[in-house]
C-alpha positions as a Markdown table, in Angstrom:
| # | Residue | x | y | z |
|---|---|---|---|---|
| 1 | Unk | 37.3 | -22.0 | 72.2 |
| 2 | Unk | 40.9 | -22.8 | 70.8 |
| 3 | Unk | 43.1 | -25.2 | 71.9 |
| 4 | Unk | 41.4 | -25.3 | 75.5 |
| 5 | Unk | 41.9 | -21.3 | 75.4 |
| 6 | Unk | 38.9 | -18.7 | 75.4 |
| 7 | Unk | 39.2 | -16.3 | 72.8 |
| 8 | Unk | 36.9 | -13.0 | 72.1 |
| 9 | Unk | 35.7 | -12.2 | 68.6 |
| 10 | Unk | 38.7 | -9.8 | 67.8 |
| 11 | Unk | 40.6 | -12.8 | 68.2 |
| 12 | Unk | 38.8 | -15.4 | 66.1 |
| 13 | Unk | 38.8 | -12.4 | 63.7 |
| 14 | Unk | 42.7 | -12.4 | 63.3 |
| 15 | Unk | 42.9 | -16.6 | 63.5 |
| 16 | Unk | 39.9 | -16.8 | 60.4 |
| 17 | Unk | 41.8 | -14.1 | 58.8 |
| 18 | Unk | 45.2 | -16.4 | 58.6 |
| 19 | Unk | 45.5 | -19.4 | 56.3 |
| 20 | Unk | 44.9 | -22.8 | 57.6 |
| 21 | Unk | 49.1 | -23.3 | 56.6 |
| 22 | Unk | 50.1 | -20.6 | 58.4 |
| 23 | Unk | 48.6 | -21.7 | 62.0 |
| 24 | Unk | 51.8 | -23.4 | 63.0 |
| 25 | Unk | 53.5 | -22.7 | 66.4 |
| 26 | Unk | 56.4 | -20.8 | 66.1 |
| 27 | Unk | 59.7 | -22.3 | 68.1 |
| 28 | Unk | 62.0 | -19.5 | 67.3 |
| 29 | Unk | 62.1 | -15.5 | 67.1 |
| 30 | Unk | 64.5 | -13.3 | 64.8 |
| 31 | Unk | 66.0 | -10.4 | 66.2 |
| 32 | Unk | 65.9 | -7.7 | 63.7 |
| 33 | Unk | 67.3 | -4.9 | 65.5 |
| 34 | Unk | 71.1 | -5.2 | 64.6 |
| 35 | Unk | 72.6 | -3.2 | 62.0 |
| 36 | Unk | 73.7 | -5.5 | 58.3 |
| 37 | Unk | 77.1 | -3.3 | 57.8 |
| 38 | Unk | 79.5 | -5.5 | 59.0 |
| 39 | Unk | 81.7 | -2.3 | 60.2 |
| 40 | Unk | 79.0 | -1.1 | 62.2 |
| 41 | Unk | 78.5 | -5.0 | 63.8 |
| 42 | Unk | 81.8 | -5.4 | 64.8 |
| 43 | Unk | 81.8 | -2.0 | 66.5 |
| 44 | Unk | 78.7 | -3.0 | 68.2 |
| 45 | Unk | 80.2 | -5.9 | 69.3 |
| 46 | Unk | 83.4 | -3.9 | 71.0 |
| 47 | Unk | 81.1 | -1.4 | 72.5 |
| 48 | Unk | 79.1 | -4.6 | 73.7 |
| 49 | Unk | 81.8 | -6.4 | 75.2 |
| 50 | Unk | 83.8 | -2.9 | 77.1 |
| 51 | Unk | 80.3 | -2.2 | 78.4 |
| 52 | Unk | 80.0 | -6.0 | 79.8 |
| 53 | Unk | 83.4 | -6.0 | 80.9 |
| 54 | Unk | 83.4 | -2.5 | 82.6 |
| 55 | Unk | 79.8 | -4.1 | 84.5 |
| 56 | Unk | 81.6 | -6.9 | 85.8 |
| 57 | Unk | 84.7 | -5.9 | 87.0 |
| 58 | Unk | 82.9 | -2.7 | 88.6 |
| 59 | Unk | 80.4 | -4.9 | 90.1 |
| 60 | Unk | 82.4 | -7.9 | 91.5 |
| 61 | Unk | 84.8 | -5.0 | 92.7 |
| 62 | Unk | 82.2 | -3.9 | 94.7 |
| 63 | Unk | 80.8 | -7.2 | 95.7 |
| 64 | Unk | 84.7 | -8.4 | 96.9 |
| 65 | Unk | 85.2 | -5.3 | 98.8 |
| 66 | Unk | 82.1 | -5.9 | 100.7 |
| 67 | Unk | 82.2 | -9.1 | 101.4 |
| 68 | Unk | 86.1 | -9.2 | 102.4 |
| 69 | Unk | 86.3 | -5.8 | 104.7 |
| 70 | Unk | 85.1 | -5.4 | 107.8 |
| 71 | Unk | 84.6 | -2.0 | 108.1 |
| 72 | Unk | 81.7 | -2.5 | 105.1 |
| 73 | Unk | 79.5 | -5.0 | 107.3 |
| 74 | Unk | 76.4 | -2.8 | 107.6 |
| 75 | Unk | 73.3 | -2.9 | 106.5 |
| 76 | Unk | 73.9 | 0.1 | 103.9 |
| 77 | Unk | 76.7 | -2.0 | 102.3 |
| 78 | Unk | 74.9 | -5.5 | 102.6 |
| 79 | Unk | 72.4 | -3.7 | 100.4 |
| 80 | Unk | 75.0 | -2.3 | 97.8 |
| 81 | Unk | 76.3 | -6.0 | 97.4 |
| 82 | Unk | 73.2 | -7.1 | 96.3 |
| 83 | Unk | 72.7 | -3.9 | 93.9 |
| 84 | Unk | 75.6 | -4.8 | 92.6 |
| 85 | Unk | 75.0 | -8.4 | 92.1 |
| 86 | Unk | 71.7 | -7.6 | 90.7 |
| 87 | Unk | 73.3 | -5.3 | 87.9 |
| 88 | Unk | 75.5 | -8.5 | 87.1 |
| 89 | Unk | 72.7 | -10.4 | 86.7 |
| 90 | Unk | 70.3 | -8.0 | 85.0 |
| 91 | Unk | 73.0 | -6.8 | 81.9 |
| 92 | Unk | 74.2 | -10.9 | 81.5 |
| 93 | Unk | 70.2 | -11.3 | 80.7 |
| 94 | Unk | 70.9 | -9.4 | 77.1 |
| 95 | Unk | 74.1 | -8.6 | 76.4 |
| 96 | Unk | 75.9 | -12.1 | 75.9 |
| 97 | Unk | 73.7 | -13.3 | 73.5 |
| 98 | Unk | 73.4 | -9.7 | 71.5 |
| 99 | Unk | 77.2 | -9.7 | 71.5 |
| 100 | Unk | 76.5 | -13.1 | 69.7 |
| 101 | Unk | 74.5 | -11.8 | 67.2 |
| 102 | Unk | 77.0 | -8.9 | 66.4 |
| 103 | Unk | 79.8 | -11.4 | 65.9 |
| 104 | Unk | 78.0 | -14.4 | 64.4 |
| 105 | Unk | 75.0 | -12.3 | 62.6 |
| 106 | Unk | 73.1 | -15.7 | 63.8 |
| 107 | Unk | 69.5 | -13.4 | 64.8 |
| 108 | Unk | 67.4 | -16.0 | 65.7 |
| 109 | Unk | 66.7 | -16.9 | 69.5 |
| 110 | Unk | 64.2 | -19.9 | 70.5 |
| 111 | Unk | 61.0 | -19.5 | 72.2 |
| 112 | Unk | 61.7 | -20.6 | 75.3 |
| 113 | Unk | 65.1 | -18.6 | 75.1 |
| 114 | Unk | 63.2 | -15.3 | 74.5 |
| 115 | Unk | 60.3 | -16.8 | 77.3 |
| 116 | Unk | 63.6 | -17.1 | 79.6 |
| 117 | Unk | 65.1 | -13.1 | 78.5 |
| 118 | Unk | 61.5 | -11.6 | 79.6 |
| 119 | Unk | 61.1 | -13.5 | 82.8 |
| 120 | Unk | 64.9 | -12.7 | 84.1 |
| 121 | Unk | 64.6 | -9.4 | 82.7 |
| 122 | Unk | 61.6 | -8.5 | 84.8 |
| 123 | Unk | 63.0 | -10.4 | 87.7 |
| 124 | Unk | 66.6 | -8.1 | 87.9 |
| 125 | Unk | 64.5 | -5.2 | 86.9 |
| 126 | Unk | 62.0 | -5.4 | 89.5 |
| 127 | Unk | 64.2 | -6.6 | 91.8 |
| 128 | Unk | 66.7 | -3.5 | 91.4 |
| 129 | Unk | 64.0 | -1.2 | 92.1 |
| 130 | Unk | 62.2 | -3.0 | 95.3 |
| 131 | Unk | 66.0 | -2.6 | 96.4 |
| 132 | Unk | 66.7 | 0.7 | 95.9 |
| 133 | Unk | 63.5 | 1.4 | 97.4 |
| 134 | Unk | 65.0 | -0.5 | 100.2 |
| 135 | Unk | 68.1 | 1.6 | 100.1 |
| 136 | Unk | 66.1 | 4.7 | 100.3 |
| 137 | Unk | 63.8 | 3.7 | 103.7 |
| 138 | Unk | 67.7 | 2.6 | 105.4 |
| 139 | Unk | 69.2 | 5.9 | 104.4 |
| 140 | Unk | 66.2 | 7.5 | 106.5 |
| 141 | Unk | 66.5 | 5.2 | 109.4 |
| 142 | Unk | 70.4 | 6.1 | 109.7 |
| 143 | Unk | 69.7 | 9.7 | 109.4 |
| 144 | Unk | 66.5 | 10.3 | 110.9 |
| 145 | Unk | 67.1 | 7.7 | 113.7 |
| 146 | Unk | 71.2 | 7.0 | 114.3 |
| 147 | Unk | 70.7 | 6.0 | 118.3 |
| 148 | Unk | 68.4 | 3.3 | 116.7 |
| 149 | Unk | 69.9 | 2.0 | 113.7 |
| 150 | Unk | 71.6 | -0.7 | 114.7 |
| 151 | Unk | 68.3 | -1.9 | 116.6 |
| 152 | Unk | 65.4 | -1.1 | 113.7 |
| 153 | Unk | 68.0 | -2.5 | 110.8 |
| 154 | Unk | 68.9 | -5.6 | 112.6 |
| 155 | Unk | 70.8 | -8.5 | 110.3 |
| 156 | Unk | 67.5 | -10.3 | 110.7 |
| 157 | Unk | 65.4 | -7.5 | 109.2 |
| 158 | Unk | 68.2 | -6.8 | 106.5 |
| 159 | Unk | 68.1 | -10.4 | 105.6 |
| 160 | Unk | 64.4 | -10.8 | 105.5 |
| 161 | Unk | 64.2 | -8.0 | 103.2 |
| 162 | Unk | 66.8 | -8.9 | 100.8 |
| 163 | Unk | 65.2 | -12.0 | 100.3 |
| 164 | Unk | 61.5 | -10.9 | 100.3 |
| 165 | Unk | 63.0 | -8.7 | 97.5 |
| 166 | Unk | 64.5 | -11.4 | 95.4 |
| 167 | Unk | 61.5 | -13.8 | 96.4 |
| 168 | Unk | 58.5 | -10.9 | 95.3 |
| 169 | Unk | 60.3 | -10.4 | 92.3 |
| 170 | Unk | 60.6 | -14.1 | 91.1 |
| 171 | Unk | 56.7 | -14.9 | 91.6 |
| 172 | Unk | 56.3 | -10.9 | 90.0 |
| 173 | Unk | 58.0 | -11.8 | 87.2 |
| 174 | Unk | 56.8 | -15.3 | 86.7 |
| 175 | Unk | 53.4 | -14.4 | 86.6 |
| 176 | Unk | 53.6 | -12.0 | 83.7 |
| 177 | Unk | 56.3 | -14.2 | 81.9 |
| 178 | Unk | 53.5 | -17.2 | 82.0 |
| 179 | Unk | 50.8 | -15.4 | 80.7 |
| 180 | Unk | 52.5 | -14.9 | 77.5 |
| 181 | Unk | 53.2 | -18.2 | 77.1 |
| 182 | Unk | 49.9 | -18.9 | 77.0 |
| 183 | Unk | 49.4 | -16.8 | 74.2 |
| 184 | Unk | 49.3 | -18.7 | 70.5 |
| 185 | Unk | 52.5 | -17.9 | 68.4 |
| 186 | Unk | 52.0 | -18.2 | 64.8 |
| 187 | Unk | 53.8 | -15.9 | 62.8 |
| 188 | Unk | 55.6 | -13.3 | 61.9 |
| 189 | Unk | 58.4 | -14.0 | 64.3 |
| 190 | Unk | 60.3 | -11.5 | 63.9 |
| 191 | Unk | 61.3 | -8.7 | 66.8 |
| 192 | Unk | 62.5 | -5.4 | 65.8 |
| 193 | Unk | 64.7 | -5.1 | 68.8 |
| 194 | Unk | 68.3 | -6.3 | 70.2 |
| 195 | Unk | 66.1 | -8.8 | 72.7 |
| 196 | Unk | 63.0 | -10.0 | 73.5 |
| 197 | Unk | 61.0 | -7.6 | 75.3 |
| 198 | Unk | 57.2 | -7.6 | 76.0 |
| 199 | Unk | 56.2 | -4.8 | 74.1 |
| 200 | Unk | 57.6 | -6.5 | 70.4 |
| 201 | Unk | 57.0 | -10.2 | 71.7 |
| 202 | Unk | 53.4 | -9.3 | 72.4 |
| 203 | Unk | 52.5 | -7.6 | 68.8 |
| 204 | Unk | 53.2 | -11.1 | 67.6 |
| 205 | Unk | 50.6 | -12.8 | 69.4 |
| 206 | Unk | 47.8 | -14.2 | 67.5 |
| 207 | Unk | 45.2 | -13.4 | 69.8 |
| 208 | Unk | 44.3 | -10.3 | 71.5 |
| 209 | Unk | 46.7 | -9.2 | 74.0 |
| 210 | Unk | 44.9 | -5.8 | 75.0 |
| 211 | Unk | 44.4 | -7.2 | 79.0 |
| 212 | Unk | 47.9 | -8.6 | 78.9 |
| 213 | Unk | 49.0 | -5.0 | 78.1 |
| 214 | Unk | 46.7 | -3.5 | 80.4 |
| 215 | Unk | 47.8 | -6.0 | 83.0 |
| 216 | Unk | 51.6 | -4.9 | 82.6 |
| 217 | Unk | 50.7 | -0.8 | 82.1 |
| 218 | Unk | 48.6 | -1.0 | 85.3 |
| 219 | Unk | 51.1 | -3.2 | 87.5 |
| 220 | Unk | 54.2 | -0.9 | 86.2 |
| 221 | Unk | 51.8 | 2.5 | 87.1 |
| 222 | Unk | 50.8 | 1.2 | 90.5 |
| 223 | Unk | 54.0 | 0.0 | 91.8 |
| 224 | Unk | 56.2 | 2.8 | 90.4 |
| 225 | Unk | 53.8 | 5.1 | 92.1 |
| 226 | Unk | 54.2 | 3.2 | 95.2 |
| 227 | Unk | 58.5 | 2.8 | 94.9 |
| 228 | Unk | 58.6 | 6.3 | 93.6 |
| 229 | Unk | 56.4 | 7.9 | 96.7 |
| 230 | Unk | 58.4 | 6.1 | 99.2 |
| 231 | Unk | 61.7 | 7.2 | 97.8 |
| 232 | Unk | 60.5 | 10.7 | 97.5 |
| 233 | Unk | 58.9 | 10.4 | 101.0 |
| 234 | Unk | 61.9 | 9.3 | 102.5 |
| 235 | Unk | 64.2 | 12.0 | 101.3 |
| 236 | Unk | 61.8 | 14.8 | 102.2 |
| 237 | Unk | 62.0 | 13.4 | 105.7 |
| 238 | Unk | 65.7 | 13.2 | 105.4 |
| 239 | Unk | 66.1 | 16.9 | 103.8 |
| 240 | Unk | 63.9 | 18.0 | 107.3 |
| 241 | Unk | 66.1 | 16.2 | 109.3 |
| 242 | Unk | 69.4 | 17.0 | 107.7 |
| 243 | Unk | 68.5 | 21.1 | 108.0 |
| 244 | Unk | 68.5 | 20.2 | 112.0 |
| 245 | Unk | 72.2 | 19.5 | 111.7 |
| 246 | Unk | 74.3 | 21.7 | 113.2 |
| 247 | Unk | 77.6 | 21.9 | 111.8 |
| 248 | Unk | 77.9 | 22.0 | 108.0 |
| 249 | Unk | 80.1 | 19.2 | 108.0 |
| 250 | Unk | 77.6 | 16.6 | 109.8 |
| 251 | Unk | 75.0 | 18.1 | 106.7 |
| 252 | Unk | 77.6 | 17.7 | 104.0 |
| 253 | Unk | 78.9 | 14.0 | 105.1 |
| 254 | Unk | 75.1 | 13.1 | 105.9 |
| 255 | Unk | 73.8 | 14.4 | 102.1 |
| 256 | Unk | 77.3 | 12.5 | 100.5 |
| 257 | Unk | 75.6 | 8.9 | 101.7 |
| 258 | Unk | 72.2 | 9.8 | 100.1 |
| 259 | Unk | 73.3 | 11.3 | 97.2 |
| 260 | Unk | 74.5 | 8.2 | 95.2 |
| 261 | Unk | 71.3 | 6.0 | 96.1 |
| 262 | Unk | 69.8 | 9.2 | 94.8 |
| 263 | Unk | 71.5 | 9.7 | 91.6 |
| 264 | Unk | 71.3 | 5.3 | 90.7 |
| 265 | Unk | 67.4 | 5.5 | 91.2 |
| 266 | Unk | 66.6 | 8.1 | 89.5 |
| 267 | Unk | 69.0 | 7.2 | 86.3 |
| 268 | Unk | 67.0 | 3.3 | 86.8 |
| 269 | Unk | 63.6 | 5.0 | 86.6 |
| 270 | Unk | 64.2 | 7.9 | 84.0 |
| 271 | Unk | 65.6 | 4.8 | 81.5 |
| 272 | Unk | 62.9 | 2.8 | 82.4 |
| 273 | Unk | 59.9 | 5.5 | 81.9 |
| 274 | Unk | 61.3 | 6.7 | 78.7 |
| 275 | Unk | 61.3 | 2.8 | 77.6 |
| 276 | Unk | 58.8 | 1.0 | 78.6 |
| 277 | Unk | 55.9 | 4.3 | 79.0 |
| 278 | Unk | 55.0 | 5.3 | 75.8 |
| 279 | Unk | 53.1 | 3.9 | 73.1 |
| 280 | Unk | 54.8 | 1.2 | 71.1 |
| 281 | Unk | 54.3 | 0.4 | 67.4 |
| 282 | Unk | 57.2 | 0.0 | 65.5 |
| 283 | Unk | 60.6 | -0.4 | 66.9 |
| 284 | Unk | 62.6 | 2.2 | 66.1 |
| 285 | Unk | 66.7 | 3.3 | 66.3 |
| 286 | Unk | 65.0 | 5.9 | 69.1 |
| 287 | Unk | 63.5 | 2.9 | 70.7 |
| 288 | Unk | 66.4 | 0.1 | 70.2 |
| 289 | Unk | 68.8 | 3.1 | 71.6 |
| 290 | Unk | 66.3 | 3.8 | 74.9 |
| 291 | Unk | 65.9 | -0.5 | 75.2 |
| 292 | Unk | 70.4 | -0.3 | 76.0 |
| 293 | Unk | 70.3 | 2.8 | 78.2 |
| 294 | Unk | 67.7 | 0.7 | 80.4 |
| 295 | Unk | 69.6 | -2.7 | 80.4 |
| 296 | Unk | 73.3 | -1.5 | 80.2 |
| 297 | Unk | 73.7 | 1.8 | 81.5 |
| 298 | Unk | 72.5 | 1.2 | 85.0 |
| 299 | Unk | 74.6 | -1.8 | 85.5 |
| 300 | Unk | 77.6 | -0.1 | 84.2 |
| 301 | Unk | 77.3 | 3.4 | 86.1 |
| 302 | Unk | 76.2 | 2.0 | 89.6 |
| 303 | Unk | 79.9 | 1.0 | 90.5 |
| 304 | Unk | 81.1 | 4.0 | 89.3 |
| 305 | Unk | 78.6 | 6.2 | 90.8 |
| 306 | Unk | 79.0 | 4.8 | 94.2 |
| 307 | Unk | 82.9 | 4.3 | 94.1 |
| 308 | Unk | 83.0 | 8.5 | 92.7 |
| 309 | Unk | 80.9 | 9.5 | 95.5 |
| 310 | Unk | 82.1 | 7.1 | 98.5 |
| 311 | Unk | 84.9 | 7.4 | 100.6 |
| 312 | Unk | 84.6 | 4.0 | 102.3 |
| 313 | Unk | 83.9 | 2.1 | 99.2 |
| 314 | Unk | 87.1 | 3.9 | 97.8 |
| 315 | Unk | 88.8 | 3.2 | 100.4 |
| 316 | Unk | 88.1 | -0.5 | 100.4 |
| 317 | Unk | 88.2 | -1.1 | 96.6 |
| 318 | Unk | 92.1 | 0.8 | 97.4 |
| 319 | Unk | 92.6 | -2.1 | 100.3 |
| 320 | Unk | 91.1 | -4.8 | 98.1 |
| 321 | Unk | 94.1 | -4.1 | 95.1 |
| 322 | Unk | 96.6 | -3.5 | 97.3 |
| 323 | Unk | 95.9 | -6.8 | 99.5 |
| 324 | Unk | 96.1 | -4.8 | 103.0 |
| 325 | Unk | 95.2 | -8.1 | 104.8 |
| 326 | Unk | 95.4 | -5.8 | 108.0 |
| 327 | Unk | 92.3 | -4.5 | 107.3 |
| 328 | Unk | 90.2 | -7.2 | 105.4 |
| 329 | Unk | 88.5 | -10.2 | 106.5 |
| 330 | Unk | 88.8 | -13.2 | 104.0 |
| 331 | Unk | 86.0 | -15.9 | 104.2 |
């Protein structure tokens, strides 16, 4: 037993294999995935900042239009506000500080900052997908059941949900953020990546970290079965009921409220399979490259996605510029 901790033999292995000078706790990490050309850093850092800026102002444009007109006061829309606000949150996790880094070539980041970059990052992440999830089971209720919409999607229920989502997500996270910080640091510290994610933070570990990897694998398998079945469950029910449509019209406007929800989950779970499911040993550019399509593209297509492929939101983003106070509700 170290330090109050229970340790195996593999572990004890890699502690009596490490000089007595070297078992010091490390209080910082060095990010070691940014290029050293200072051309190519001050590129990344304006292909950093357009991509935060384009998040942002597509985001809050969203949120604003939501919030401030009232024909947006539905449940669908209360959901997209909170997508939206999500994506905010999840891309100002990373970004910020890797701009940083670009500009001020300053790598390092301290423990608890990198503690703090894994625990929001799963929270936003897991978050975004209970809530697209979400998204999915009220695009089947408006379709499948319109007469009874408005009763089974109540603001209560909507409410409850939303913050069930952001509640489940905080413990979710918290959990799996806390168990590495029980882990012993003492060197290397240094994280082939552009942040701190598990995969890299966990490598450093001086103890063995197979059941914390196990622990994440198994968790990530079981609920993106369970998010993935609903969502495909959903729009099999909705394809069925769709065909029983009449008019091509009613078909083609109820497919065009689906269809972004469709297209924003399944760009969130491709990134984050292609990330975060296969084996990881050293960090590569393949890897660095598939780490910023999870955390930036997402939050950066979701406005455009939804205001390409929805009339209403068009329509009030249109109102929102042009200040049609007619037609908007100011709180």
């Amino acid at each position: 037993m170290i330090g109050g901790m229970h340790y195996d033999s593999r572990s004890l292995q890699k502690y009596q294999e490490k000089d007595v000078s070297n078992m010091t706790t490390i209080t910082e990490f060095l990010l070691l995935g940014f290029p050293d050309v200072f051309e190519l850093q001050i590129l990344q850092f304006v292909l950093f900042l357009l991509a935060y800026l384009l998040a942002l102002i597509g985001n809050l444009l969203l949120i604003l239009a939501v919030t401030l007109d009232c024909h947006l006061h539905t449940p669908m829309y209360l959901f997209l506000a909170n997508l939206s606000t999500l994506d905010i949150c999840y891309i100002s996790v990373t970004v910020p500080k890797a701009m940083d880094v670009s500009l001020t070539q300053v790598r390092s980041i301290s423990f608890s900052g990198c503690m703090a970059q894994i625990f929001f990052g799963m929270t936003f992440a897991f978050a975004e997908l209970v809530l697209l999830t979400i998204m999915a089971y009220d695009r089947y209720t408006a379709i499948c059941y319109p007469l009874h919409y408005h009763v089974i999607m109540g603001k209560m229920k909507c409410s409850i949900m939303v913050f069930s989502c952001w509640l489940g997500s905080i413990i979710y996270a918290a959990l799996h953020a806390w168990n590495i910080t029980l882990l012993p640091f003492c060197g290397p510290n240094t994280i082939q990546q552009l942040f701190c994610d598990i995969p890299q933070v966990l490598q450093l570990a001086c103890a063995d970290t197979f059941g914390n990897e196990m622990t994440i694998l198994i968790c990530g398998i079981v609920f993106g079965l369970i998010f993935c079945s609903s969502v495909i469950l959903s729009y099999i029910r909705i394809f069925v009921a769709v065909q029983n449509i009449p008019s091509s019209q009613g078909r083609y406007k109820a497919f065009s409220t689906c269809l972004p929800h469709l297209m924003v989950f399944s760009l969130f779970m491709i990134t984050g399979m292609f990330t975060y499911l296969k084996k990881s040993s050293e960090s590569s550019f393949k890897e660095i490259l598939a780490a910023l399509l999870y955390s930036i593209v997402s939050p950066v297509a979701n406005p455009v996605i939804y205001s390409l492929r929805n009339k209403e939101i068009k329509k009030a983003i249109g109102r929102l510029i042009s200040n049609d106070k007619d037609t908007m509700v100011y709180t």
